[in-house]
Amino acid sequence: ETGVTQTPRHLVMGMTNKKSLKCEQHLGHNAMYWYKQSAKKPLELMFVYSLEERVENNSVPSRFSPECPNSSHLFLHLHTLQPEDSALYLCASSHRTGASYEQYFGPGTRLTVT
Amino acid sequence: GEDVEQSLFLSVREGDSSVINCTYTDSSSTYLYWYKQEPGAGLQLLTYIFSNMDMKQDQRLTVLLNKKDKHLSLRIADTQTGDSAIYFCAESILRNAGNMLTFGGGTRLMVKP
């Protein structure tokens, strides 16, 4: 247990569905991250929130919409996804953004788009 | 470009040493990291090294950094079956939000009894 939880752990959705992934951290951290891990590419940073403000949007398609209502919760809203969006989506948190601050990862949500 | 490269696969026998190698591209990286991912789990930080160091040892783990060649390695002494996992190298890249991590593709370590 790293103190970062993600729900659901597995999700299957059609291309016309709308769903949301949830991440919660119990570590008192101020920065939260979404990563995408797919079989064919290295781990990709998608979004970074620092003190609930989005500070990094790494050229992610608009069908992915993040939301950070407070420093403990992070959501990834999904709509009209494509099959190539099937991947493991990992959430992480750290005390602050910056290389010296360790990122703690959740177990991920395995997403399959049919 | 921001490429961190690792070999895909390594197989060793239990009790042997494992050496996982990584090359990175950004000479301004301040920290370099090794993460471990076990099946069905997220990434766990194993160790990191500051760029002005050549070596760091932490129990069974030894990290070697060659800044001139931009080469990083992780040595696991007395490798155990529980060390079987995917190991990711990562470098820190300066972005708008500060230093962010860029990961390699991961090396799958298989430890045979």
Coordinates of N, CA and C in Angstrom, one line a residue:
Chain A
E1 N 0.8 -1.2 0.0 CA 0.0 0.0 0.0 C 0.9 1.3 0.0
T2 N 0.7 2.1 -1.0 CA 1.5 3.3 -1.1 C 0.8 4.5 -0.6
G3 N -0.5 4.4 -0.2 CA -1.2 5.6 0.2 C -2.0 6.2 -1.0
V4 N -1.9 5.6 -2.2 CA -2.6 6.2 -3.3 C -3.5 5.1 -3.8
T5 N -4.8 5.4 -3.9 CA -5.7 4.4 -4.3 C -6.4 4.8 -5.6
Q6 N -6.7 3.8 -6.4 CA -7.4 4.2 -7.7 C -8.6 3.2 -7.9
T7 N -9.7 3.8 -8.4 CA -10.9 3.0 -8.7 C -11.4 3.5 -10.1
P8 N -12.0 2.6 -10.8 CA -12.0 1.1 -10.6 C -10.6 0.6 -11.0
R9 N -10.4 -0.7 -10.6 CA -9.1 -1.3 -11.0 C -9.2 -1.8 -12.5
H10 N -10.3 -2.1 -12.9 CA -10.5 -2.6 -14.3 C -11.8 -1.9 -14.9
L11 N -11.7 -1.5 -16.1 CA -12.8 -0.8 -16.8 C -12.9 -1.2 -18.2
V12 N -14.0 -1.6 -18.7 CA -14.3 -1.9 -20.1 C -15.3 -0.9 -20.6
M13 N -15.1 -0.2 -21.6 CA -16.0 0.8 -22.1 C -16.1 0.8 -23.6
G14 N -17.3 1.1 -24.1 CA -17.4 1.3 -25.6 C -17.0 2.7 -26.0
M15 N -16.8 2.9 -27.3 CA -16.2 4.1 -27.8 C -17.2 5.3 -27.5
T16 N -18.5 5.0 -27.3 CA -19.4 6.1 -27.2 C -19.7 6.4 -25.7
N17 N -19.2 5.6 -24.8 CA -19.4 5.8 -23.4 C -18.7 7.0 -22.8
K18 N -19.2 7.4 -21.6 CA -18.5 8.3 -20.8 C -18.3 7.7 -19.4
K19 N -17.0 7.7 -19.0 CA -16.7 7.2 -17.7 C -15.7 8.1 -17.0
S20 N -15.4 7.8 -15.7 CA -14.4 8.6 -15.0 C -13.5 7.6 -14.2
L21 N -12.3 7.9 -14.1 CA -11.3 7.2 -13.3 C -11.1 8.1 -12.0
K22 N -10.9 7.5 -10.9 CA -10.7 8.2 -9.7 C -9.4 7.9 -9.0
C23 N -8.8 8.9 -8.4 CA -7.5 8.6 -7.7 C -7.7 9.4 -6.4
E24 N -7.2 8.8 -5.3 CA -7.2 9.4 -4.0 C -5.9 9.2 -3.3
Q25 N -5.3 10.2 -2.7 CA -4.1 10.0 -2.0 C -4.3 10.5 -0.5
H26 N -3.7 9.7 0.4 CA -3.9 9.9 1.8 C -2.5 10.3 2.4
L27 N -1.7 10.9 1.7 CA -0.3 11.2 2.1 C -0.1 12.7 2.4
G28 N -1.1 13.5 2.2 CA -0.9 14.9 2.5 C -0.1 15.6 1.4
H29 N -0.1 15.0 0.2 CA 0.7 15.6 -0.9 C 0.0 16.8 -1.6
N30 N 0.8 17.6 -2.3 CA 0.2 18.7 -3.0 C 0.2 18.6 -4.5
A31 N 0.9 17.6 -5.0 CA 1.0 17.4 -6.4 C 0.4 16.1 -6.8
M32 N -0.3 16.0 -7.9 CA -0.9 14.7 -8.4 C -0.7 14.6 -9.9
Y33 N -0.6 13.4 -10.4 CA -0.2 13.2 -11.8 C -1.0 12.0 -12.4
W34 N -1.3 12.1 -13.7 CA -1.8 11.0 -14.5 C -0.8 10.6 -15.5
Y35 N -0.6 9.3 -15.5 CA 0.3 8.7 -16.5 C -0.5 7.6 -17.3
K36 N 0.0 7.4 -18.5 CA -0.6 6.3 -19.3 C 0.5 5.3 -19.6
Q37 N 0.2 4.0 -19.3 CA 1.2 3.0 -19.6 C 0.6 2.0 -20.6
S38 N 1.1 2.0 -21.8 CA 0.6 1.1 -22.8 C 1.7 0.1 -23.2
A39 N 1.3 -1.0 -23.9 CA 2.2 -2.1 -24.2 C 3.3 -1.6 -25.1
K40 N 3.0 -0.6 -26.0 CA 3.9 -0.3 -27.1 C 4.7 0.9 -26.8
K41 N 4.5 1.6 -25.7 CA 5.2 2.9 -25.5 C 5.7 3.0 -24.1
P42 N 6.7 3.7 -23.8 CA 7.1 4.0 -22.4 C 6.0 4.7 -21.7
L43 N 6.1 4.7 -20.4 CA 5.2 5.4 -19.5 C 5.2 6.9 -19.9
E44 N 3.9 7.4 -20.2 CA 3.8 8.8 -20.6 C 3.1 9.6 -19.6
L45 N 3.7 10.8 -19.3 CA 3.1 11.7 -18.4 C 1.9 12.4 -19.2
M46 N 0.7 12.5 -18.6 CA -0.4 13.1 -19.2 C -0.7 14.5 -18.6
F47 N -0.9 14.5 -17.3 CA -1.3 15.8 -16.7 C -0.6 15.9 -15.3
V48 N -0.3 17.1 -14.9 CA 0.2 17.4 -13.5 C -0.6 18.4 -12.9
Y49 N -1.0 18.2 -11.7 CA -1.7 19.2 -10.9 C -0.8 19.6 -9.6
S50 N -0.7 20.8 -9.4 CA 0.0 21.3 -8.2 C -0.9 22.3 -7.5
L51 N -1.2 21.9 -6.2 CA -2.1 22.8 -5.4 C -3.4 23.0 -6.2
E52 N -3.9 21.9 -6.8 CA -5.2 21.9 -7.5 C -5.2 22.7 -8.8
E53 N -4.1 23.2 -9.2 CA -4.0 23.9 -10.5 C -3.2 23.0 -11.5
R54 N -3.8 22.9 -12.7 CA -3.1 22.1 -13.7 C -1.9 22.9 -14.2
V55 N -0.7 22.3 -14.1 CA 0.5 22.9 -14.4 C 1.2 22.2 -15.6
E56 N 0.7 21.1 -16.1 CA 1.3 20.4 -17.2 C 0.2 19.7 -17.9
N57 N 0.1 19.9 -19.2 CA -0.8 19.1 -20.1 C 0.0 18.7 -21.3
N58 N 0.4 17.4 -21.3 CA 1.4 16.9 -22.2 C 0.8 16.5 -23.5
S59 N 0.2 17.4 -24.2 CA -0.4 17.2 -25.6 C -1.3 16.0 -25.6
V60 N -2.2 16.0 -24.6 CA -3.2 14.9 -24.5 C -4.5 15.3 -25.2
P61 N -5.1 14.3 -26.0 CA -6.3 14.6 -26.7 C -7.4 15.1 -25.8
S62 N -8.3 15.9 -26.3 CA -9.4 16.5 -25.5 C -10.4 15.4 -25.0
R63 N -10.4 14.2 -25.5 CA -11.3 13.2 -25.0 C -10.9 12.7 -23.6
F64 N -9.7 13.2 -23.1 CA -9.3 13.0 -21.8 C -9.4 14.3 -21.0
S65 N -10.2 14.4 -20.0 CA -10.4 15.6 -19.3 C -10.1 15.4 -17.8
P66 N -9.1 16.0 -17.2 CA -8.8 15.8 -15.8 C -9.5 16.8 -15.0
E67 N -9.6 16.4 -13.7 CA -10.3 17.3 -12.7 C -9.6 17.1 -11.4
C68 N -9.3 18.2 -10.7 CA -8.7 18.0 -9.4 C -9.4 18.9 -8.4
P69 N -10.5 18.4 -7.8 CA -11.3 19.3 -6.9 C -10.6 19.7 -5.6
N70 N -9.7 18.9 -5.2 CA -8.9 19.2 -4.0 C -7.6 18.5 -4.0
S71 N -6.7 18.7 -3.1 CA -5.4 18.1 -3.2 C -5.3 16.6 -3.0
S72 N -6.4 16.1 -2.5 CA -6.5 14.6 -2.2 C -7.1 13.8 -3.3
H73 N -7.8 14.4 -4.2 CA -8.6 13.7 -5.2 C -8.2 14.2 -6.6
L74 N -8.2 13.2 -7.5 CA -7.9 13.5 -9.0 C -8.8 12.6 -9.8
F75 N -9.4 13.2 -10.8 CA -10.3 12.4 -11.7 C -9.7 12.5 -13.1
L76 N -10.0 11.5 -13.9 CA -9.8 11.5 -15.3 C -11.1 11.2 -16.0
H77 N -11.8 12.1 -16.6 CA -13.0 11.9 -17.3 C -12.7 11.5 -18.7
L78 N -13.4 10.5 -19.2 CA -13.2 9.9 -20.5 C -14.5 9.9 -21.3
H79 N -14.3 10.3 -22.6 CA -15.5 10.3 -23.5 C -15.0 10.1 -24.9
T80 N -15.8 9.4 -25.6 CA -15.5 9.0 -27.0 C -14.1 8.6 -27.2
L81 N -13.7 7.6 -26.4 CA -12.3 7.1 -26.6 C -12.2 6.2 -27.8
Q82 N -10.9 5.9 -28.1 CA -10.6 5.1 -29.3 C -9.9 3.8 -28.7
P83 N -10.0 2.7 -29.5 CA -9.3 1.5 -29.0 C -7.9 1.7 -28.7
E84 N -7.2 2.6 -29.3 CA -5.7 2.8 -29.0 C -5.5 3.4 -27.6
D85 N -6.6 3.9 -27.0 CA -6.6 4.4 -25.6 C -6.6 3.3 -24.6
S86 N -6.7 2.1 -25.0 CA -6.7 1.0 -24.0 C -5.3 0.9 -23.4
A87 N -5.2 1.0 -22.1 CA -3.9 1.0 -21.4 C -4.1 0.9 -19.9
L88 N -3.0 1.0 -19.2 CA -3.0 1.1 -17.8 C -2.8 2.6 -17.4
Y89 N -3.8 3.1 -16.7 CA -3.7 4.5 -16.3 C -3.3 4.6 -14.8
L90 N -2.1 5.2 -14.6 CA -1.5 5.3 -13.3 C -1.6 6.7 -12.8
C91 N -2.0 6.8 -11.5 CA -2.1 8.1 -10.8 C -0.8 8.1 -9.8
A92 N -0.3 9.2 -9.6 CA 0.8 9.3 -8.7 C 0.6 10.7 -7.9
S93 N 1.3 10.7 -6.8 CA 1.3 12.0 -6.0 C 2.7 12.2 -5.4
S94 N 3.0 13.5 -5.1 CA 4.2 13.8 -4.5 C 4.0 15.0 -3.6
H95 N 4.9 15.2 -2.7 CA 4.8 16.4 -1.8 C 4.6 17.7 -2.6
R96 N 5.6 17.9 -3.5 CA 5.5 19.0 -4.4 C 6.0 18.5 -5.8
T97 N 5.8 19.3 -6.8 CA 6.4 19.0 -8.1 C 7.9 19.3 -8.0
G98 N 8.7 18.5 -8.8 CA 10.1 18.7 -8.7 C 10.8 17.4 -8.6
A99 N 12.0 17.3 -9.1 CA 12.7 16.0 -9.3 C 13.1 15.4 -7.9
S100 N 13.3 16.2 -6.9 CA 13.7 15.7 -5.6 C 12.6 15.1 -4.8
Y101 N 11.4 15.3 -5.3 CA 10.2 14.8 -4.5 C 9.8 13.5 -5.1
E102 N 9.8 12.4 -4.2 CA 9.5 11.1 -4.7 C 8.0 11.0 -5.1
Q103 N 7.7 10.4 -6.2 CA 6.3 10.2 -6.6 C 5.9 8.8 -6.1
Y104 N 4.7 8.7 -5.5 CA 4.1 7.5 -5.0 C 3.0 7.2 -6.0
F105 N 3.0 5.9 -6.5 CA 2.1 5.5 -7.5 C 0.9 4.7 -7.0
G106 N -0.2 4.8 -7.5 CA -1.3 3.9 -7.3 C -1.2 2.7 -8.1
P107 N -2.1 1.7 -7.9 CA -2.0 0.4 -8.6 C -2.5 0.5 -10.1
G108 N -3.1 1.6 -10.4 CA -3.6 1.7 -11.8 C -5.0 1.3 -12.1
T109 N -5.5 1.8 -13.2 CA -6.8 1.3 -13.7 C -6.5 0.7 -15.1
R110 N -6.8 -0.5 -15.3 CA -6.7 -1.2 -16.6 C -7.9 -0.9 -17.4
L111 N -7.7 -0.1 -18.5 CA -8.8 0.4 -19.3 C -8.8 -0.4 -20.6
T112 N -9.9 -0.9 -21.0 CA -10.1 -1.6 -22.3 C -11.2 -0.9 -23.1
V113 N -10.9 -0.3 -24.2 CA -11.9 0.4 -25.1 C -12.3 -0.6 -26.2
T114 N -13.6 -0.9 -26.3 CA -14.0 -1.8 -27.3 C -14.8 -1.1 -28.4
Chain B
G1 N 15.9 14.7 -28.6 CA 14.7 14.1 -28.1 C 14.8 13.7 -26.7
E2 N 13.7 13.3 -26.1 CA 13.7 12.8 -24.7 C 13.6 11.3 -24.7
D3 N 14.6 10.6 -25.1 CA 14.5 9.2 -25.1 C 15.3 8.6 -23.9
V4 N 14.7 7.7 -23.2 CA 15.4 6.9 -22.2 C 15.3 5.5 -22.7
E5 N 16.4 4.8 -22.9 CA 16.3 3.5 -23.5 C 16.9 2.4 -22.5
Q6 N 16.2 1.3 -22.6 CA 16.6 0.1 -21.8 C 16.4 -1.1 -22.6
S7 N 17.2 -2.1 -22.3 CA 16.9 -3.4 -22.9 C 15.6 -4.0 -22.4
L8 N 15.0 -4.8 -23.2 CA 13.6 -5.3 -22.8 C 13.6 -6.4 -21.8
F9 N 14.7 -7.2 -21.8 CA 14.5 -8.4 -21.0 C 15.9 -8.8 -20.4
L10 N 15.8 -9.4 -19.2 CA 17.0 -9.9 -18.6 C 16.6 -11.2 -17.7
S11 N 17.4 -12.2 -17.9 CA 17.1 -13.4 -17.2 C 18.4 -13.8 -16.4
V12 N 18.2 -14.1 -15.1 CA 19.4 -14.5 -14.3 C 18.9 -15.7 -13.4
R13 N 19.9 -16.3 -12.8 CA 19.6 -17.4 -11.8 C 19.6 -16.8 -10.4
E14 N 18.8 -17.4 -9.6 CA 18.7 -17.0 -8.2 C 20.1 -17.0 -7.6
G15 N 20.5 -15.9 -6.8 CA 21.8 -15.9 -6.2 C 22.8 -15.1 -7.0
D16 N 22.6 -15.0 -8.3 CA 23.5 -14.3 -9.2 C 23.3 -12.8 -9.0
S17 N 24.2 -12.0 -9.6 CA 23.9 -10.5 -9.7 C 23.2 -10.2 -11.0
S18 N 22.4 -9.2 -10.9 CA 21.7 -8.7 -12.1 C 22.2 -7.3 -12.4
V19 N 22.4 -7.0 -13.6 CA 22.8 -5.6 -14.0 C 21.8 -5.1 -15.1
I20 N 21.1 -4.1 -14.8 CA 20.1 -3.5 -15.7 C 20.7 -2.2 -16.2
N21 N 20.7 -2.0 -17.5 CA 21.4 -0.8 -18.0 C 20.3 0.2 -18.6
C22 N 20.7 1.4 -18.7 CA 19.8 2.5 -19.2 C 20.7 3.6 -19.8
T23 N 20.2 4.1 -20.9 CA 20.9 5.3 -21.5 C 19.8 6.5 -21.5
Y24 N 20.3 7.7 -21.3 CA 19.3 8.8 -21.3 C 19.9 9.9 -22.2
T25 N 19.2 10.9 -22.4 CA 19.6 11.9 -23.4 C 19.9 13.3 -22.8
D26 N 19.2 13.7 -21.7 CA 19.3 15.1 -21.3 C 20.4 15.2 -20.3
S27 N 21.5 15.9 -20.7 CA 22.7 16.1 -19.8 C 22.4 17.0 -18.7
S28 N 21.2 17.7 -18.7 CA 20.9 18.6 -17.6 C 20.1 17.9 -16.5
S29 N 19.8 16.6 -16.7 CA 19.0 15.9 -15.7 C 19.7 16.0 -14.3
T30 N 18.9 16.4 -13.3 CA 19.5 16.5 -12.0 C 19.4 15.2 -11.2
Y31 N 18.3 14.5 -11.4 CA 18.2 13.2 -10.7 C 17.9 12.1 -11.7
L32 N 18.3 10.9 -11.4 CA 18.0 9.7 -12.2 C 17.5 8.7 -11.3
Y33 N 16.5 7.9 -11.7 CA 15.7 7.1 -10.8 C 15.7 5.6 -11.4
W34 N 15.4 4.7 -10.4 CA 15.0 3.4 -10.7 C 13.8 3.0 -10.0
Y35 N 12.8 2.6 -10.8 CA 11.5 2.2 -10.2 C 11.3 0.7 -10.5
K36 N 10.5 0.1 -9.7 CA 10.2 -1.3 -9.9 C 8.6 -1.5 -10.0
Q37 N 8.2 -2.3 -10.9 CA 6.8 -2.6 -11.1 C 6.5 -4.1 -11.0
E38 N 5.8 -4.5 -10.0 CA 5.4 -5.9 -9.9 C 4.1 -6.1 -10.6
P39 N 3.7 -7.3 -11.0 CA 2.5 -7.6 -11.8 C 1.3 -7.0 -11.0
G40 N 0.4 -6.3 -11.7 CA -0.8 -5.8 -11.1 C -0.6 -4.6 -10.2
A41 N 0.5 -4.0 -10.1 CA 0.8 -3.0 -9.2 C 1.3 -1.7 -9.9
G42 N 1.3 -0.6 -9.2 CA 1.9 0.6 -9.7 C 3.5 0.6 -9.6
L43 N 4.1 1.7 -9.8 CA 5.5 1.8 -9.8 C 6.0 2.1 -8.3
Q44 N 7.1 1.5 -7.9 CA 7.6 1.7 -6.6 C 9.0 2.2 -6.8
L45 N 9.3 3.4 -6.1 CA 10.7 3.9 -6.2 C 11.7 3.0 -5.5
L46 N 12.7 2.6 -6.2 CA 13.7 1.8 -5.5 C 14.9 2.6 -5.0
T47 N 15.4 3.5 -5.9 CA 16.5 4.3 -5.5 C 16.6 5.4 -6.5
Y48 N 17.4 6.5 -6.2 CA 17.7 7.5 -7.1 C 19.1 8.0 -6.8
I49 N 19.6 8.7 -7.8 CA 21.0 9.2 -7.7 C 21.0 10.7 -8.2
F50 N 21.7 11.5 -7.5 CA 21.9 12.9 -7.9 C 23.0 12.9 -8.9
S51 N 22.8 13.8 -9.9 CA 23.7 13.8 -11.1 C 25.2 14.1 -10.8
N52 N 25.5 14.6 -9.6 CA 26.9 14.9 -9.3 C 27.6 13.7 -8.6
M53 N 26.8 12.6 -8.5 CA 27.4 11.4 -7.9 C 27.7 10.4 -9.0
D54 N 28.7 9.5 -8.7 CA 29.0 8.4 -9.6 C 28.4 7.1 -9.2
M55 N 28.2 7.0 -7.9 CA 27.7 5.7 -7.4 C 26.9 5.9 -6.1
K56 N 25.9 5.0 -6.0 CA 25.2 5.0 -4.8 C 24.8 3.6 -4.4
Q57 N 25.1 3.2 -3.1 CA 24.8 1.9 -2.7 C 23.7 1.9 -1.6
D58 N 22.8 1.0 -1.8 CA 21.7 0.9 -0.8 C 21.4 -0.6 -0.6
Q59 N 22.0 -1.2 0.4 CA 21.8 -2.7 0.7 C 22.2 -3.5 -0.6
R60 N 21.3 -4.2 -1.2 CA 21.6 -5.0 -2.3 C 21.7 -4.3 -3.6
L61 N 21.3 -3.0 -3.6 CA 21.3 -2.2 -4.8 C 22.5 -1.3 -5.0
T62 N 23.1 -1.3 -6.2 CA 24.2 -0.4 -6.5 C 23.8 0.4 -7.8
V63 N 23.8 1.7 -7.7 CA 23.6 2.5 -8.9 C 24.9 3.1 -9.4
L64 N 25.2 2.9 -10.6 CA 26.4 3.6 -11.2 C 25.9 4.6 -12.3
L65 N 26.5 5.8 -12.2 CA 26.2 6.8 -13.2 C 27.4 7.2 -13.9
N66 N 27.4 7.2 -15.3 CA 28.5 7.7 -16.1 C 27.9 8.9 -16.9
K67 N 28.1 10.1 -16.4 CA 27.5 11.3 -17.0 C 28.0 11.5 -18.4
K68 N 29.3 11.2 -18.6 CA 29.9 11.5 -19.9 C 29.2 10.7 -21.0
D69 N 28.9 9.4 -20.7 CA 28.2 8.5 -21.7 C 26.7 8.5 -21.5
K70 N 26.2 9.3 -20.5 CA 24.8 9.3 -20.2 C 24.3 7.9 -20.0
H71 N 24.9 7.1 -19.1 CA 24.6 5.7 -18.9 C 24.4 5.5 -17.4
L72 N 23.3 4.8 -17.1 CA 23.0 4.5 -15.7 C 22.8 3.0 -15.6
S73 N 23.2 2.5 -14.5 CA 23.0 1.0 -14.3 C 22.5 0.8 -12.9
L74 N 21.8 -0.3 -12.8 CA 21.3 -0.8 -11.5 C 21.8 -2.2 -11.3
R75 N 22.6 -2.5 -10.3 CA 23.1 -3.8 -10.0 C 22.3 -4.3 -8.7
I76 N 21.8 -5.5 -8.9 CA 21.1 -6.2 -7.7 C 21.9 -7.3 -7.4
A77 N 22.5 -7.3 -6.1 CA 23.3 -8.4 -5.7 C 22.4 -9.5 -5.1
D78 N 22.9 -10.8 -5.2 CA 22.2 -11.9 -4.7 C 20.7 -11.9 -5.1
T79 N 20.4 -11.9 -6.4 CA 19.1 -11.7 -6.9 C 18.2 -12.8 -6.4
Q80 N 17.0 -12.5 -6.0 CA 16.0 -13.4 -5.5 C 14.8 -13.5 -6.4
T81 N 14.0 -14.6 -6.3 CA 12.9 -14.7 -7.1 C 11.9 -13.6 -6.9
G82 N 11.9 -13.0 -5.7 CA 11.0 -11.9 -5.5 C 11.4 -10.6 -6.2
D83 N 12.6 -10.6 -6.8 CA 13.1 -9.4 -7.5 C 12.5 -9.5 -9.0
S84 N 11.9 -10.6 -9.3 CA 11.3 -10.6 -10.7 C 10.2 -9.5 -10.8
A85 N 10.4 -8.7 -11.8 CA 9.5 -7.5 -12.0 C 10.0 -6.8 -13.2
I86 N 9.3 -5.7 -13.5 CA 9.8 -4.8 -14.6 C 10.5 -3.6 -13.9
Y87 N 11.7 -3.2 -14.3 CA 12.5 -2.1 -13.8 C 12.5 -1.0 -14.8
F88 N 12.2 0.2 -14.3 CA 12.1 1.4 -15.1 C 13.2 2.4 -14.7
C89 N 13.9 2.9 -15.6 CA 14.9 4.0 -15.4 C 14.1 5.2 -15.8
A90 N 14.4 6.3 -15.1 CA 13.7 7.6 -15.4 C 14.7 8.7 -15.2
E91 N 14.6 9.8 -16.0 CA 15.4 10.9 -15.8 C 14.5 12.1 -15.6
S92 N 15.0 13.1 -15.0 CA 14.1 14.3 -14.7 C 14.4 15.3 -15.8
I93 N 13.3 15.9 -16.4 CA 13.4 16.8 -17.4 C 12.7 18.1 -17.0
L94 N 13.3 19.3 -17.2 CA 12.7 20.5 -16.8 C 11.6 20.9 -17.8
R95 N 10.4 21.0 -17.2 CA 9.2 21.4 -18.0 C 8.7 22.7 -17.3
N96 N 7.5 23.1 -17.9 CA 6.9 24.3 -17.3 C 6.6 24.1 -15.8
A97 N 6.2 22.9 -15.4 CA 5.8 22.7 -14.0 C 6.9 22.3 -13.1
G98 N 8.2 22.4 -13.7 CA 9.3 22.0 -12.9 C 9.9 20.7 -13.4
N99 N 10.7 20.0 -12.7 CA 11.3 18.8 -13.2 C 10.4 17.7 -13.2
M100 N 10.2 17.1 -14.4 CA 9.2 16.0 -14.5 C 10.0 14.7 -14.9
L101 N 9.4 13.6 -14.7 CA 10.1 12.3 -15.0 C 9.8 11.9 -16.5
T102 N 10.8 11.4 -17.1 CA 10.7 10.7 -18.4 C 11.2 9.3 -18.2
F103 N 10.3 8.3 -18.5 CA 10.7 6.9 -18.2 C 11.2 6.2 -19.5
G104 N 12.0 5.2 -19.2 CA 12.4 4.3 -20.2 C 11.3 3.2 -20.4
G105 N 11.4 2.3 -21.4 CA 10.4 1.4 -21.6 C 10.3 0.2 -20.7
G106 N 11.3 0.1 -19.8 CA 11.3 -0.9 -18.8 C 12.1 -2.2 -19.2
T107 N 12.7 -2.8 -18.2 CA 13.4 -4.1 -18.4 C 12.7 -5.1 -17.6
R108 N 12.3 -6.2 -18.2 CA 11.6 -7.3 -17.5 C 12.7 -8.2 -17.0
L109 N 12.8 -8.3 -15.6 CA 13.8 -9.2 -15.0 C 13.1 -10.5 -14.6
M110 N 13.7 -11.6 -15.1 CA 13.1 -12.9 -14.7 C 14.2 -13.6 -13.9
V111 N 13.9 -14.1 -12.7 CA 14.9 -14.7 -11.8 C 14.5 -16.2 -11.8
K112 N 15.3 -17.1 -12.2 CA 15.1 -18.5 -12.2 C 15.6 -19.2 -11.0
P113 N 14.8 -20.1 -10.4 CA 15.3 -20.7 -9.1 C 16.5 -21.6 -9.4

